[in-house]
Amino acid sequence: MNKLNKGIPEKIVPEVLEIASRNYANHSQTYSASELIQAGSEAQIPAEFIQQAIQEVQTQQKRRQQQRKVLAIVGASILAISGIWSIWTYNSFSRRASQVEAQWAQVENQLQRRADLIPNLVRVTQAYTEHEKEIVSFLQQSRQAYLQADTPKEKAAAVEQVNEAINYFQDYVANNPQLQSSQLFTNLQYEIAGTENRLAVERMRYNQAVQWYNQTIQQFPNSVLANGLGFETQPFFQATTTEP
């Protein structure tokens, strides 16, 4: 009784009345089985058919409720699986991308190693001749182009120039017996050959990493997620090597 006499704040009165009206309307729209049987008799429908119809409708309602529960569970399961798949796939993308970056770093190490040989080639040339300014300039320009390159595409273009410069130097040496007999040049030849071998190995590993990464993000349905997350295919590194 005390609860009924308790004051109700004015600001919630409209909401209370609205809910009460809706509940009353729902209550007033319900019928008992006897009322339905009476209504059926007026339509000359036997009582047993009314009762049978009530059972069938109630059974159908229970079945629909169960179906809705199953659909809700299935939907929640699909969302959970999709979330897990998205996380796993994203981690796979990131792992492959990290492998590409790591392998490219190894390629760059060997490219840098070869570019660092150029000052030695310049010193050898200057030590044995004072007239081959063209070779010296070509070697220096190729190294500078490599040092200024940033992206794999720019590096590949710069490496082409380094290759040309080293090949040009080796052609010059082939016609210069004095240089061929130089121990310093012989040592450089070994360093060039060793660097080429290491570079070939690292370039192969890098291209393998790129192939695995590109295949991972291009396969359906991975491609849909990759596009949405900004993962893009990476170029292969197909640099030519210097002639032995």
PDB file of C-alpha atoms in Angstrom:
ATOM      1  CA  MET A   1       0.000   0.000   0.000  1.00  0.00           C
ATOM      2  CA  ASN A   2       2.871   2.277   0.809  1.00  0.00           C
ATOM      3  CA  LYS A   3       4.289   1.647  -2.676  1.00  0.00           C
ATOM      4  CA  LEU A   4       1.038   2.811  -4.292  1.00  0.00           C
ATOM      5  CA  ASN A   5       1.049   6.014  -2.244  1.00  0.00           C
ATOM      6  CA  LYS A   6       4.670   6.761  -3.004  1.00  0.00           C
ATOM      7  CA  GLY A   7       5.110   9.943  -5.047  1.00  0.00           C
ATOM      8  CA  ILE A   8       5.869   9.537  -8.766  1.00  0.00           C
ATOM      9  CA  PRO A   9       8.143  12.169 -10.353  1.00  0.00           C
ATOM     10  CA  GLU A  10       6.246  14.235 -12.874  1.00  0.00           C
ATOM     11  CA  LYS A  11       8.895  13.824 -15.580  1.00  0.00           C
ATOM     12  CA  ILE A  12       8.306  10.054 -15.852  1.00  0.00           C
ATOM     13  CA  VAL A  13       4.516  10.197 -15.775  1.00  0.00           C
ATOM     14  CA  PRO A  14       4.096  10.368 -19.602  1.00  0.00           C
ATOM     15  CA  GLU A  15       6.337   7.363 -20.090  1.00  0.00           C
ATOM     16  CA  VAL A  16       4.535   5.392 -17.366  1.00  0.00           C
ATOM     17  CA  LEU A  17       1.158   6.108 -18.919  1.00  0.00           C
ATOM     18  CA  GLU A  18       2.411   5.148 -22.383  1.00  0.00           C
ATOM     19  CA  ILE A  19       3.730   1.790 -21.198  1.00  0.00           C
ATOM     20  CA  ALA A  20       0.594   1.123 -19.155  1.00  0.00           C
ATOM     21  CA  SER A  21      -1.584   1.821 -22.200  1.00  0.00           C
ATOM     22  CA  ARG A  22       0.453  -0.559 -24.353  1.00  0.00           C
ATOM     23  CA  ASN A  23       0.303  -3.326 -21.750  1.00  0.00           C
ATOM     24  CA  TYR A  24      -3.458  -2.904 -21.350  1.00  0.00           C
ATOM     25  CA  ALA A  25      -3.966  -3.022 -25.109  1.00  0.00           C
ATOM     26  CA  ASN A  26      -1.988  -6.259 -25.323  1.00  0.00           C
ATOM     27  CA  HIS A  27      -3.931  -7.722 -22.408  1.00  0.00           C
ATOM     28  CA  SER A  28      -7.269  -6.732 -23.844  1.00  0.00           C
ATOM     29  CA  GLN A  29      -6.419  -8.421 -27.132  1.00  0.00           C
ATOM     30  CA  THR A  30      -6.050 -11.873 -25.561  1.00  0.00           C
ATOM     31  CA  TYR A  31      -8.812 -14.495 -25.606  1.00  0.00           C
ATOM     32  CA  SER A  32      -9.402 -17.567 -23.528  1.00  0.00           C
ATOM     33  CA  ALA A  33     -10.000 -20.979 -25.068  1.00  0.00           C
ATOM     34  CA  SER A  34     -13.649 -20.899 -23.997  1.00  0.00           C
ATOM     35  CA  GLU A  35     -14.116 -17.552 -25.733  1.00  0.00           C
ATOM     36  CA  LEU A  36     -12.646 -18.954 -28.934  1.00  0.00           C
ATOM     37  CA  ILE A  37     -14.857 -22.063 -28.695  1.00  0.00           C
ATOM     38  CA  GLN A  38     -17.911 -19.844 -28.222  1.00  0.00           C
ATOM     39  CA  ALA A  39     -16.896 -17.717 -31.206  1.00  0.00           C
ATOM     40  CA  GLY A  40     -16.385 -20.888 -33.236  1.00  0.00           C
ATOM     41  CA  SER A  41     -19.822 -22.236 -32.312  1.00  0.00           C
ATOM     42  CA  GLU A  42     -21.373 -19.081 -33.672  1.00  0.00           C
ATOM     43  CA  ALA A  43     -19.604 -19.887 -36.928  1.00  0.00           C
ATOM     44  CA  GLN A  44     -20.792 -23.508 -36.610  1.00  0.00           C
ATOM     45  CA  ILE A  45     -17.228 -24.825 -35.982  1.00  0.00           C
ATOM     46  CA  PRO A  46     -17.101 -27.788 -33.563  1.00  0.00           C
ATOM     47  CA  ALA A  47     -15.174 -27.202 -30.301  1.00  0.00           C
ATOM     48  CA  GLU A  48     -12.668 -29.974 -30.981  1.00  0.00           C
ATOM     49  CA  PHE A  49     -11.510 -28.233 -34.158  1.00  0.00           C
ATOM     50  CA  ILE A  50     -10.997 -24.995 -32.267  1.00  0.00           C
ATOM     51  CA  GLN A  51      -8.902 -26.801 -29.653  1.00  0.00           C
ATOM     52  CA  GLN A  52      -6.923 -28.571 -32.356  1.00  0.00           C
ATOM     53  CA  ALA A  53      -6.270 -25.258 -34.093  1.00  0.00           C
ATOM     54  CA  ILE A  54      -5.106 -23.705 -30.822  1.00  0.00           C
ATOM     55  CA  GLN A  55      -2.598 -26.538 -30.312  1.00  0.00           C
ATOM     56  CA  GLU A  56      -1.327 -26.278 -33.881  1.00  0.00           C
ATOM     57  CA  VAL A  57      -0.820 -22.521 -33.638  1.00  0.00           C
ATOM     58  CA  GLN A  58       0.933 -22.840 -30.295  1.00  0.00           C
ATOM     59  CA  THR A  59       3.164 -25.583 -31.699  1.00  0.00           C
ATOM     60  CA  GLN A  60       4.027 -23.417 -34.719  1.00  0.00           C
ATOM     61  CA  GLN A  61       4.854 -20.478 -32.459  1.00  0.00           C
ATOM     62  CA  LYS A  62       7.182 -22.641 -30.372  1.00  0.00           C
ATOM     63  CA  ARG A  63       8.822 -23.946 -33.543  1.00  0.00           C
ATOM     64  CA  ARG A  64       9.340 -20.405 -34.847  1.00  0.00           C
ATOM     65  CA  GLN A  65      10.814 -19.345 -31.518  1.00  0.00           C
ATOM     66  CA  GLN A  66      13.219 -22.274 -31.647  1.00  0.00           C
ATOM     67  CA  GLN A  67      14.147 -21.421 -35.233  1.00  0.00           C
ATOM     68  CA  ARG A  68      14.839 -17.825 -34.245  1.00  0.00           C
ATOM     69  CA  LYS A  69      17.064 -19.034 -31.415  1.00  0.00           C
ATOM     70  CA  VAL A  70      18.926 -21.349 -33.784  1.00  0.00           C
ATOM     71  CA  LEU A  71      19.353 -18.552 -36.322  1.00  0.00           C
ATOM     72  CA  ALA A  72      20.589 -16.232 -33.579  1.00  0.00           C
ATOM     73  CA  ILE A  73      23.111 -18.849 -32.444  1.00  0.00           C
ATOM     74  CA  VAL A  74      24.202 -19.516 -36.032  1.00  0.00           C
ATOM     75  CA  GLY A  75      24.528 -15.792 -36.717  1.00  0.00           C
ATOM     76  CA  ALA A  76      26.572 -15.265 -33.582  1.00  0.00           C
ATOM     77  CA  SER A  77      28.763 -18.249 -34.522  1.00  0.00           C
ATOM     78  CA  ILE A  78      29.297 -16.889 -38.037  1.00  0.00           C
ATOM     79  CA  LEU A  79      30.269 -13.489 -36.633  1.00  0.00           C
ATOM     80  CA  ALA A  80      32.656 -15.112 -34.165  1.00  0.00           C
ATOM     81  CA  ILE A  81      34.232 -17.289 -36.867  1.00  0.00           C
ATOM     82  CA  SER A  82      34.494 -14.296 -39.211  1.00  0.00           C
ATOM     83  CA  GLY A  83      36.189 -12.283 -36.492  1.00  0.00           C
ATOM     84  CA  ILE A  84      38.665 -15.060 -35.734  1.00  0.00           C
ATOM     85  CA  TRP A  85      39.354 -15.578 -39.450  1.00  0.00           C
ATOM     86  CA  SER A  86      39.891 -11.838 -39.980  1.00  0.00           C
ATOM     87  CA  ILE A  87      42.376 -11.644 -37.117  1.00  0.00           C
ATOM     88  CA  TRP A  88      44.234 -14.771 -38.237  1.00  0.00           C
ATOM     89  CA  THR A  89      44.327 -13.594 -41.869  1.00  0.00           C
ATOM     90  CA  TYR A  90      45.531 -10.109 -40.895  1.00  0.00           C
ATOM     91  CA  ASN A  91      48.319 -11.646 -38.836  1.00  0.00           C
ATOM     92  CA  SER A  92      49.199 -13.830 -41.831  1.00  0.00           C
ATOM     93  CA  PHE A  93      49.377 -10.747 -44.077  1.00  0.00           C
ATOM     94  CA  SER A  94      51.549  -8.931 -41.558  1.00  0.00           C
ATOM     95  CA  ARG A  95      53.856 -11.914 -41.141  1.00  0.00           C
ATOM     96  CA  ARG A  96      54.330 -12.272 -44.897  1.00  0.00           C
ATOM     97  CA  ALA A  97      54.895  -8.523 -45.299  1.00  0.00           C
ATOM     98  CA  SER A  98      57.509  -8.602 -42.530  1.00  0.00           C
ATOM     99  CA  GLN A  99      59.268 -11.462 -44.289  1.00  0.00           C
ATOM    100  CA  VAL A 100      59.385  -9.422 -47.503  1.00  0.00           C
ATOM    101  CA  GLU A 101      60.849  -6.447 -45.636  1.00  0.00           C
ATOM    102  CA  ALA A 102      63.410  -8.619 -43.882  1.00  0.00           C
ATOM    103  CA  GLN A 103      64.533 -10.249 -47.132  1.00  0.00           C
ATOM    104  CA  TRP A 104      64.721  -6.904 -48.889  1.00  0.00           C
ATOM    105  CA  ALA A 105      67.002  -5.678 -46.111  1.00  0.00           C
ATOM    106  CA  GLN A 106      69.338  -8.589 -46.883  1.00  0.00           C
ATOM    107  CA  VAL A 107      69.284  -7.697 -50.590  1.00  0.00           C
ATOM    108  CA  GLU A 108      70.108  -4.092 -49.736  1.00  0.00           C
ATOM    109  CA  ASN A 109      73.054  -5.230 -47.632  1.00  0.00           C
ATOM    110  CA  GLN A 110      74.584  -6.968 -50.632  1.00  0.00           C
ATOM    111  CA  LEU A 111      73.753  -4.089 -52.966  1.00  0.00           C
ATOM    112  CA  GLN A 112      75.419  -1.687 -50.561  1.00  0.00           C
ATOM    113  CA  ARG A 113      78.399  -4.016 -50.313  1.00  0.00           C
ATOM    114  CA  ARG A 114      78.817  -3.968 -54.081  1.00  0.00           C
ATOM    115  CA  ALA A 115      78.346  -0.212 -54.333  1.00  0.00           C
ATOM    116  CA  ASP A 116      81.046   0.209 -51.694  1.00  0.00           C
ATOM    117  CA  LEU A 117      83.487  -1.584 -54.012  1.00  0.00           C
ATOM    118  CA  ILE A 118      83.313   1.265 -56.499  1.00  0.00           C
ATOM    119  CA  PRO A 119      85.674   3.622 -54.597  1.00  0.00           C
ATOM    120  CA  ASN A 120      88.245   0.818 -54.651  1.00  0.00           C
ATOM    121  CA  LEU A 121      87.778   0.461 -58.413  1.00  0.00           C
ATOM    122  CA  VAL A 122      88.279   4.196 -58.740  1.00  0.00           C
ATOM    123  CA  ARG A 123      91.497   4.062 -56.726  1.00  0.00           C
ATOM    124  CA  VAL A 124      92.817   1.189 -58.844  1.00  0.00           C
ATOM    125  CA  THR A 125      92.054   3.079 -62.046  1.00  0.00           C
ATOM    126  CA  GLN A 126      93.639   6.290 -60.797  1.00  0.00           C
ATOM    127  CA  ALA A 127      96.713   4.422 -59.546  1.00  0.00           C
ATOM    128  CA  TYR A 128      97.528   2.980 -62.961  1.00  0.00           C
ATOM    129  CA  THR A 129      96.413   5.718 -65.320  1.00  0.00           C
ATOM    130  CA  GLU A 130      95.790   9.424 -65.222  1.00  0.00           C
ATOM    131  CA  HIS A 131      93.854   9.587 -68.493  1.00  0.00           C
ATOM    132  CA  GLU A 132      90.770   7.491 -67.779  1.00  0.00           C
ATOM    133  CA  LYS A 133      88.611  10.216 -66.298  1.00  0.00           C
ATOM    134  CA  GLU A 134      85.595   8.837 -68.131  1.00  0.00           C
ATOM    135  CA  ILE A 135      85.754   5.516 -66.299  1.00  0.00           C
ATOM    136  CA  VAL A 136      86.275   7.231 -62.949  1.00  0.00           C
ATOM    137  CA  SER A 137      83.345   9.556 -63.549  1.00  0.00           C
ATOM    138  CA  PHE A 138      81.078   6.699 -64.667  1.00  0.00           C
ATOM    139  CA  LEU A 139      81.914   4.665 -61.561  1.00  0.00           C
ATOM    140  CA  GLN A 140      81.339   7.579 -59.214  1.00  0.00           C
ATOM    141  CA  GLN A 141      78.044   8.576 -60.825  1.00  0.00           C
ATOM    142  CA  SER A 142      76.696   5.028 -60.639  1.00  0.00           C
ATOM    143  CA  ARG A 143      77.468   4.779 -56.931  1.00  0.00           C
ATOM    144  CA  GLN A 144      75.875   8.157 -56.253  1.00  0.00           C
ATOM    145  CA  ALA A 145      72.737   7.071 -58.125  1.00  0.00           C
ATOM    146  CA  TYR A 146      72.520   3.970 -55.946  1.00  0.00           C
ATOM    147  CA  LEU A 147      72.966   5.917 -52.716  1.00  0.00           C
ATOM    148  CA  GLN A 148      70.138   8.264 -53.704  1.00  0.00           C
ATOM    149  CA  ALA A 149      67.685   5.449 -54.553  1.00  0.00           C
ATOM    150  CA  ASP A 150      65.035   4.633 -51.922  1.00  0.00           C
ATOM    151  CA  THR A 151      62.360   2.251 -53.229  1.00  0.00           C
ATOM    152  CA  PRO A 152      62.996  -1.253 -54.628  1.00  0.00           C
ATOM    153  CA  LYS A 153      62.092   0.061 -58.084  1.00  0.00           C
ATOM    154  CA  GLU A 154      64.592   2.914 -57.812  1.00  0.00           C
ATOM    155  CA  LYS A 155      67.198   0.538 -56.410  1.00  0.00           C
ATOM    156  CA  ALA A 156      66.737  -1.819 -59.350  1.00  0.00           C
ATOM    157  CA  ALA A 157      67.272   1.029 -61.810  1.00  0.00           C
ATOM    158  CA  ALA A 158      70.358   2.226 -59.908  1.00  0.00           C
ATOM    159  CA  VAL A 159      71.782  -1.298 -59.800  1.00  0.00           C
ATOM    160  CA  GLU A 160      71.564  -1.434 -63.583  1.00  0.00           C
ATOM    161  CA  GLN A 161      73.773   1.640 -63.702  1.00  0.00           C
ATOM    162  CA  VAL A 162      76.231   0.126 -61.208  1.00  0.00           C
ATOM    163  CA  ASN A 163      76.376  -3.047 -63.312  1.00  0.00           C
ATOM    164  CA  GLU A 164      77.122  -1.052 -66.432  1.00  0.00           C
ATOM    165  CA  ALA A 165      79.887   0.838 -64.659  1.00  0.00           C
ATOM    166  CA  ILE A 166      81.518  -2.339 -63.313  1.00  0.00           C
ATOM    167  CA  ASN A 167      81.241  -4.038 -66.716  1.00  0.00           C
ATOM    168  CA  TYR A 168      82.763  -0.979 -68.341  1.00  0.00           C
ATOM    169  CA  PHE A 169      85.630  -1.111 -65.859  1.00  0.00           C
ATOM    170  CA  GLN A 170      86.210  -4.828 -66.500  1.00  0.00           C
ATOM    171  CA  ASP A 171      86.257  -4.245 -70.269  1.00  0.00           C
ATOM    172  CA  TYR A 172      88.870  -1.578 -69.696  1.00  0.00           C
ATOM    173  CA  VAL A 173      90.951  -3.927 -67.565  1.00  0.00           C
ATOM    174  CA  ALA A 174      90.756  -6.642 -70.238  1.00  0.00           C
ATOM    175  CA  ASN A 175      92.721  -4.317 -72.533  1.00  0.00           C
ATOM    176  CA  ASN A 176      95.162  -3.169 -69.865  1.00  0.00           C
ATOM    177  CA  PRO A 177      97.764  -5.821 -68.955  1.00  0.00           C
ATOM    178  CA  GLN A 178      99.247  -3.599 -66.268  1.00  0.00           C
ATOM    179  CA  LEU A 179      95.958  -3.561 -64.353  1.00  0.00           C
ATOM    180  CA  GLN A 180      95.422  -7.288 -64.861  1.00  0.00           C
ATOM    181  CA  SER A 181      98.695  -8.016 -63.101  1.00  0.00           C
ATOM    182  CA  SER A 182      97.776  -5.833 -60.144  1.00  0.00           C
ATOM    183  CA  GLN A 183      97.233  -7.750 -56.915  1.00  0.00           C
ATOM    184  CA  LEU A 184      94.817  -5.063 -55.779  1.00  0.00           C
ATOM    185  CA  PHE A 185      92.676  -5.603 -58.863  1.00  0.00           C
ATOM    186  CA  THR A 186      92.815  -9.386 -58.408  1.00  0.00           C
ATOM    187  CA  ASN A 187      91.537  -8.973 -54.859  1.00  0.00           C
ATOM    188  CA  LEU A 188      88.745  -6.741 -56.109  1.00  0.00           C
ATOM    189  CA  GLN A 189      87.765  -9.330 -58.688  1.00  0.00           C
ATOM    190  CA  TYR A 190      87.313 -11.888 -55.913  1.00  0.00           C
ATOM    191  CA  GLU A 191      85.242  -9.429 -53.895  1.00  0.00           C
ATOM    192  CA  ILE A 192      83.046  -8.621 -56.891  1.00  0.00           C
ATOM    193  CA  ALA A 193      82.464 -12.308 -57.614  1.00  0.00           C
ATOM    194  CA  GLY A 194      81.709 -13.086 -53.962  1.00  0.00           C
ATOM    195  CA  THR A 195      79.282 -10.190 -53.704  1.00  0.00           C
ATOM    196  CA  GLU A 196      77.509 -11.307 -56.883  1.00  0.00           C
ATOM    197  CA  ASN A 197      77.030 -14.802 -55.469  1.00  0.00           C
ATOM    198  CA  ARG A 198      75.641 -13.534 -52.167  1.00  0.00           C
ATOM    199  CA  LEU A 199      73.408 -11.071 -53.970  1.00  0.00           C
ATOM    200  CA  ALA A 200      72.005 -13.813 -56.208  1.00  0.00           C
ATOM    201  CA  VAL A 201      71.079 -15.880 -53.143  1.00  0.00           C
ATOM    202  CA  GLU A 202      69.460 -12.980 -51.284  1.00  0.00           C
ATOM    203  CA  ARG A 203      67.585 -11.840 -54.391  1.00  0.00           C
ATOM    204  CA  MET A 204      66.185 -15.362 -54.814  1.00  0.00           C
ATOM    205  CA  ARG A 205      65.044 -15.427 -51.178  1.00  0.00           C
ATOM    206  CA  TYR A 206      63.478 -11.989 -51.509  1.00  0.00           C
ATOM    207  CA  ASN A 207      61.572 -12.967 -54.650  1.00  0.00           C
ATOM    208  CA  GLN A 208      60.329 -16.117 -52.907  1.00  0.00           C
ATOM    209  CA  ALA A 209      59.071 -14.027 -49.990  1.00  0.00           C
ATOM    210  CA  VAL A 210      57.337 -11.657 -52.434  1.00  0.00           C
ATOM    211  CA  GLN A 211      55.744 -14.586 -54.260  1.00  0.00           C
ATOM    212  CA  TRP A 212      54.357 -16.081 -51.033  1.00  0.00           C
ATOM    213  CA  TYR A 213      53.121 -12.681 -49.872  1.00  0.00           C
ATOM    214  CA  ASN A 214      51.450 -11.829 -53.188  1.00  0.00           C
ATOM    215  CA  GLN A 215      49.777 -15.240 -53.386  1.00  0.00           C
ATOM    216  CA  THR A 216      48.489 -14.856 -49.828  1.00  0.00           C
ATOM    217  CA  ILE A 217      46.796 -11.501 -50.423  1.00  0.00           C
ATOM    218  CA  GLN A 218      45.540 -12.303 -53.937  1.00  0.00           C
ATOM    219  CA  GLN A 219      43.698 -15.523 -53.069  1.00  0.00           C
ATOM    220  CA  PHE A 220      39.948 -15.273 -52.488  1.00  0.00           C
ATOM    221  CA  PRO A 221      38.576 -14.435 -49.947  1.00  0.00           C
ATOM    222  CA  ASN A 222      41.882 -13.051 -48.640  1.00  0.00           C
ATOM    223  CA  SER A 223      41.896 -10.486 -51.448  1.00  0.00           C
ATOM    224  CA  VAL A 224      38.723  -8.844 -50.100  1.00  0.00           C
ATOM    225  CA  LEU A 225      40.259  -8.327 -46.672  1.00  0.00           C
ATOM    226  CA  ALA A 226      43.629  -7.323 -48.120  1.00  0.00           C
ATOM    227  CA  ASN A 227      42.062  -4.557 -50.229  1.00  0.00           C
ATOM    228  CA  GLY A 228      40.162  -3.234 -47.246  1.00  0.00           C
ATOM    229  CA  LEU A 229      43.263  -3.201 -45.034  1.00  0.00           C
ATOM    230  CA  GLY A 230      45.544  -1.616 -47.626  1.00  0.00           C
ATOM    231  CA  PHE A 231      47.836  -4.574 -48.331  1.00  0.00           C
ATOM    232  CA  GLU A 232      49.218  -4.271 -51.868  1.00  0.00           C
ATOM    233  CA  THR A 233      51.254  -6.623 -54.055  1.00  0.00           C
ATOM    234  CA  GLN A 234      55.011  -6.132 -54.025  1.00  0.00           C
ATOM    235  CA  PRO A 235      57.266  -6.103 -57.113  1.00  0.00           C
ATOM    236  CA  PHE A 236      59.878  -8.760 -57.778  1.00  0.00           C
ATOM    237  CA  PHE A 237      63.512  -7.721 -57.922  1.00  0.00           C
ATOM    238  CA  GLN A 238      64.953  -8.730 -61.286  1.00  0.00           C
ATOM    239  CA  ALA A 239      68.294  -6.998 -61.402  1.00  0.00           C
ATOM    240  CA  THR A 240      70.924  -8.123 -63.862  1.00  0.00           C
ATOM    241  CA  THR A 241      74.339  -9.098 -62.575  1.00  0.00           C
ATOM    242  CA  THR A 242      77.750  -8.005 -63.773  1.00  0.00           C
ATOM    243  CA  GLU A 243      79.583 -10.149 -66.242  1.00  0.00           C
ATOM    244  CA  PRO A 244      82.300 -12.384 -64.775  1.00  0.00           C
TER     245      PRO A 244
END
